[in-house]
PDB file of C-alpha atoms in Angstrom:
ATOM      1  CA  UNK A  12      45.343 136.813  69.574  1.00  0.00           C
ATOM      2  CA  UNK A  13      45.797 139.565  66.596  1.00  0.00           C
ATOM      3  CA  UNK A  14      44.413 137.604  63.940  1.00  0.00           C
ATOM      4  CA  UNK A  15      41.045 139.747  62.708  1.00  0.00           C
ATOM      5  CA  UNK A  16      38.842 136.639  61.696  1.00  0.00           C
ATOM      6  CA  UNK A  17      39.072 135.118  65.084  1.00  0.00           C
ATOM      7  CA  UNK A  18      38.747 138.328  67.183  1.00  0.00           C
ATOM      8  CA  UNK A  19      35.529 139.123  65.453  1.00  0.00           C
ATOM      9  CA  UNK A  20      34.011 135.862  66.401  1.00  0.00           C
ATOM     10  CA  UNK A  21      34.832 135.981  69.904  1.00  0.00           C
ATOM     11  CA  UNK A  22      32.732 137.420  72.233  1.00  0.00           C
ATOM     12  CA  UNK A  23      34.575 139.153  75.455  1.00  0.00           C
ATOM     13  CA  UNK A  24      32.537 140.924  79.075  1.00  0.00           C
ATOM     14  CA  UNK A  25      34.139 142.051  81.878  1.00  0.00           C
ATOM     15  CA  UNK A  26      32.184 141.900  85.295  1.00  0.00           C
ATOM     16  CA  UNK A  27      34.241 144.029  88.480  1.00  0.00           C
ATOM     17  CA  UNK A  28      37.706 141.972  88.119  1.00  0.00           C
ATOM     18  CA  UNK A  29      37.147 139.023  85.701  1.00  0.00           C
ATOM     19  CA  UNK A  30      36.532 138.641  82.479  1.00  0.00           C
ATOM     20  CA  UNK A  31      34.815 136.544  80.398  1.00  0.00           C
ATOM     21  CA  UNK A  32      35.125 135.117  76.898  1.00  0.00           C
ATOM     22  CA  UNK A  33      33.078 132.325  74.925  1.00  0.00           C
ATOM     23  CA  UNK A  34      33.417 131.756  70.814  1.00  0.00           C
ATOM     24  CA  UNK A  35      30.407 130.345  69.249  1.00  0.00           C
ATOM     25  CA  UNK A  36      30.823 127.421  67.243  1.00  0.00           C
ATOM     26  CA  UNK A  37      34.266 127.033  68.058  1.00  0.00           C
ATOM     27  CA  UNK A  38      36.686 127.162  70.909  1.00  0.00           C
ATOM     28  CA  UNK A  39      40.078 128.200  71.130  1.00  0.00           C
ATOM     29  CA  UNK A  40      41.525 126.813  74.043  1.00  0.00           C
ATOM     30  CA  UNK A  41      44.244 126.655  75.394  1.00  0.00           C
ATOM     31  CA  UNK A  42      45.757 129.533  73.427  1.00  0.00           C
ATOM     32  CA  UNK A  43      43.289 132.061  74.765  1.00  0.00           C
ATOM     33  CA  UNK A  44      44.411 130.460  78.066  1.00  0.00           C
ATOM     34  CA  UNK A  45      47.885 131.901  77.596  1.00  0.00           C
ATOM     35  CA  UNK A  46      47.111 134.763  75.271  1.00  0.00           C
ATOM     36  CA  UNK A  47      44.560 136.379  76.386  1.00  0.00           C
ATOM     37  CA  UNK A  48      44.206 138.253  79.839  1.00  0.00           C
ATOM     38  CA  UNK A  49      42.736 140.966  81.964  1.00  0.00           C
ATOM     39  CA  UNK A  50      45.852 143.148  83.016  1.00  0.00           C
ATOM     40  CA  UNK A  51      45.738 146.112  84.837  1.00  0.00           C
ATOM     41  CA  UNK A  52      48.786 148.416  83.985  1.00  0.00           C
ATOM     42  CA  UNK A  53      51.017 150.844  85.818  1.00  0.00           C
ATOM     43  CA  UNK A  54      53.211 152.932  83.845  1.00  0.00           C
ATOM     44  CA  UNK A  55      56.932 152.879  84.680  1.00  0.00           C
ATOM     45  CA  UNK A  56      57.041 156.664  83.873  1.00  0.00           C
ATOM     46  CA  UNK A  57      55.285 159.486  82.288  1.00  0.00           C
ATOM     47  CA  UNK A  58      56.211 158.423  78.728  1.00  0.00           C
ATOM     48  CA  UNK A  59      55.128 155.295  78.905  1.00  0.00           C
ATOM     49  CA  UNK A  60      51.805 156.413  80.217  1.00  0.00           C
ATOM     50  CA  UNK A  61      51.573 159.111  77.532  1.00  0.00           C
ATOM     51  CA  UNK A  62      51.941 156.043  75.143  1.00  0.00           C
ATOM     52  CA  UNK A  63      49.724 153.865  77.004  1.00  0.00           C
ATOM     53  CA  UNK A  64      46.830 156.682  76.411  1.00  0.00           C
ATOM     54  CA  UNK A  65      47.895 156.707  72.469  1.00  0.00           C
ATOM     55  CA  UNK A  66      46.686 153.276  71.947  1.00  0.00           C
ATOM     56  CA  UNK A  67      43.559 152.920  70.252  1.00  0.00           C
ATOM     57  CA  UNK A  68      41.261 149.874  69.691  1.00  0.00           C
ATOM     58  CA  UNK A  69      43.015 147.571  67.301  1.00  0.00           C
ATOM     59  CA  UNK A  70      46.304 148.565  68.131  1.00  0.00           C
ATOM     60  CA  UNK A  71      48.561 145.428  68.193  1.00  0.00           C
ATOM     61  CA  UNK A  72      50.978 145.836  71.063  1.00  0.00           C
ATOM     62  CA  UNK A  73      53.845 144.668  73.224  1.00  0.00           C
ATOM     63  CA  UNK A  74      53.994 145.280  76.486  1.00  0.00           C
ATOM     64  CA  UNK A  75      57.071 144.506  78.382  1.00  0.00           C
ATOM     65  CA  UNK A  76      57.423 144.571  82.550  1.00  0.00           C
ATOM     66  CA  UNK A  77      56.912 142.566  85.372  1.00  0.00           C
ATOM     67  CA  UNK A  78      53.835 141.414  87.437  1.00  0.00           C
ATOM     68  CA  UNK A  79      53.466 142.531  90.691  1.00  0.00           C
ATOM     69  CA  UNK A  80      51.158 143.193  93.372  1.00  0.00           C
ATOM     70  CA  UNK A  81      50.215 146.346  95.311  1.00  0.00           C
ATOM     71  CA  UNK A  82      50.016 147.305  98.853  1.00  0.00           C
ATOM     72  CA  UNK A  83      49.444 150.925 100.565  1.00  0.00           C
ATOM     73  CA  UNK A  84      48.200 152.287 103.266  1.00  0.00           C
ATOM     74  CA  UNK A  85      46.264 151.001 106.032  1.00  0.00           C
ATOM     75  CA  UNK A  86      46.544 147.241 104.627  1.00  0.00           C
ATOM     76  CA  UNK A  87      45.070 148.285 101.047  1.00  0.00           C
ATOM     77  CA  UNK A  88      45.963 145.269  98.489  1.00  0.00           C
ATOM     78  CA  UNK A  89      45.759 144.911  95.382  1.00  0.00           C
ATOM     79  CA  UNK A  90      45.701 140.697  94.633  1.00  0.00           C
ATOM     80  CA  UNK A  91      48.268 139.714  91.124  1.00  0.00           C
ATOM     81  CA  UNK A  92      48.380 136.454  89.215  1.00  0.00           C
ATOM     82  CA  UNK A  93      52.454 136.405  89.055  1.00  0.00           C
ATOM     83  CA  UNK A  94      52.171 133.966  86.354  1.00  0.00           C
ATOM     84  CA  UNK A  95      51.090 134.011  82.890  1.00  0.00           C
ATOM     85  CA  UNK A  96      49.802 130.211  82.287  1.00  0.00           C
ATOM     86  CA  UNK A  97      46.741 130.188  84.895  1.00  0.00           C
ATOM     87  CA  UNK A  98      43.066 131.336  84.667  1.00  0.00           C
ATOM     88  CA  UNK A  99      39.783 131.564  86.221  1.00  0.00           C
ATOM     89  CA  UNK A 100      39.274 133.535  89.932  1.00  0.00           C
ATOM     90  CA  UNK A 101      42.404 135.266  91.010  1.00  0.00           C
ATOM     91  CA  UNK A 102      44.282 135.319  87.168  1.00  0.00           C
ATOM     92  CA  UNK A 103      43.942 139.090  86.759  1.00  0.00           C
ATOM     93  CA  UNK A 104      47.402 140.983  86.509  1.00  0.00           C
ATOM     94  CA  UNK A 105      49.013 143.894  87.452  1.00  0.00           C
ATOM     95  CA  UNK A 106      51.678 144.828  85.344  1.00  0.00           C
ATOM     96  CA  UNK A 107      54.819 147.451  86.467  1.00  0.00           C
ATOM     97  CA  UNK A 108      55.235 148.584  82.390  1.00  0.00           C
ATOM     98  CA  UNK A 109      58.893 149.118  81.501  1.00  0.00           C
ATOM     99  CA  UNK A 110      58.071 149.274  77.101  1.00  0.00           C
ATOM    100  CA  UNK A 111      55.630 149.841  74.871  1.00  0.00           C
ATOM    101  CA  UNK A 112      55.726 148.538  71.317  1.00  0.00           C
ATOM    102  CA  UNK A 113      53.256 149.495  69.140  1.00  0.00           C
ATOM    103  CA  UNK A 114      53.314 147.532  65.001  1.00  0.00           C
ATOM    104  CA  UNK A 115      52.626 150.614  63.061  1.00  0.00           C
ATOM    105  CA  UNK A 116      48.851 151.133  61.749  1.00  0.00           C
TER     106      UNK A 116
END
């Protein structure tokens, strides 16, 4: 999902917890299926959340960790797809970030 002349034709929204994406023209499958996703990150420490900040648009990255949900108090829950191969309502993830790897600019 790095490669420039199919990024530019694809056209991504976000709406509360889902997103969205469509390529006119053209479709792309069942690669954006298991390539593309709306995560939510927690850093596993301050470094890695400095590093998470340094990433700019563009950036191609690794990010290494596990999925997980969240709970708090007073029942508060936070709902995780703990699997990468699914989509559609309820395929947002949360993910506990252990590495960042960032291919140099």
């Amino acid at each position: 999902m790095s490669d420039s002349r199919i990024l530019d034709r694809i056209h991504v929204f976000q709406s509360v917890r889902h997103f969205y994406y469509w390529m006119p023209g053209g479709s792309f499958g069942e690669e954006a299926k298991v390539s593309a996703a709306n995560t939510h990150v927690i850093p596993g420490d301050d470094a890695i959340r400095a590093e998470l900040f340094e990433l700019k648009e563009g950036d191609v990255v690794r990010l290494t960790g596990q999925l997980v949900e969240v709970t708090g108090p007073k029942g508060f829950t936070m709902r995780s797809s703990l699997r990468r191969d699914d989509s559609g309502d309820g395929a947002c993830e949360i993910l506990y970030v252990r590495s960042v790897e960032r291919e140099p600019r």
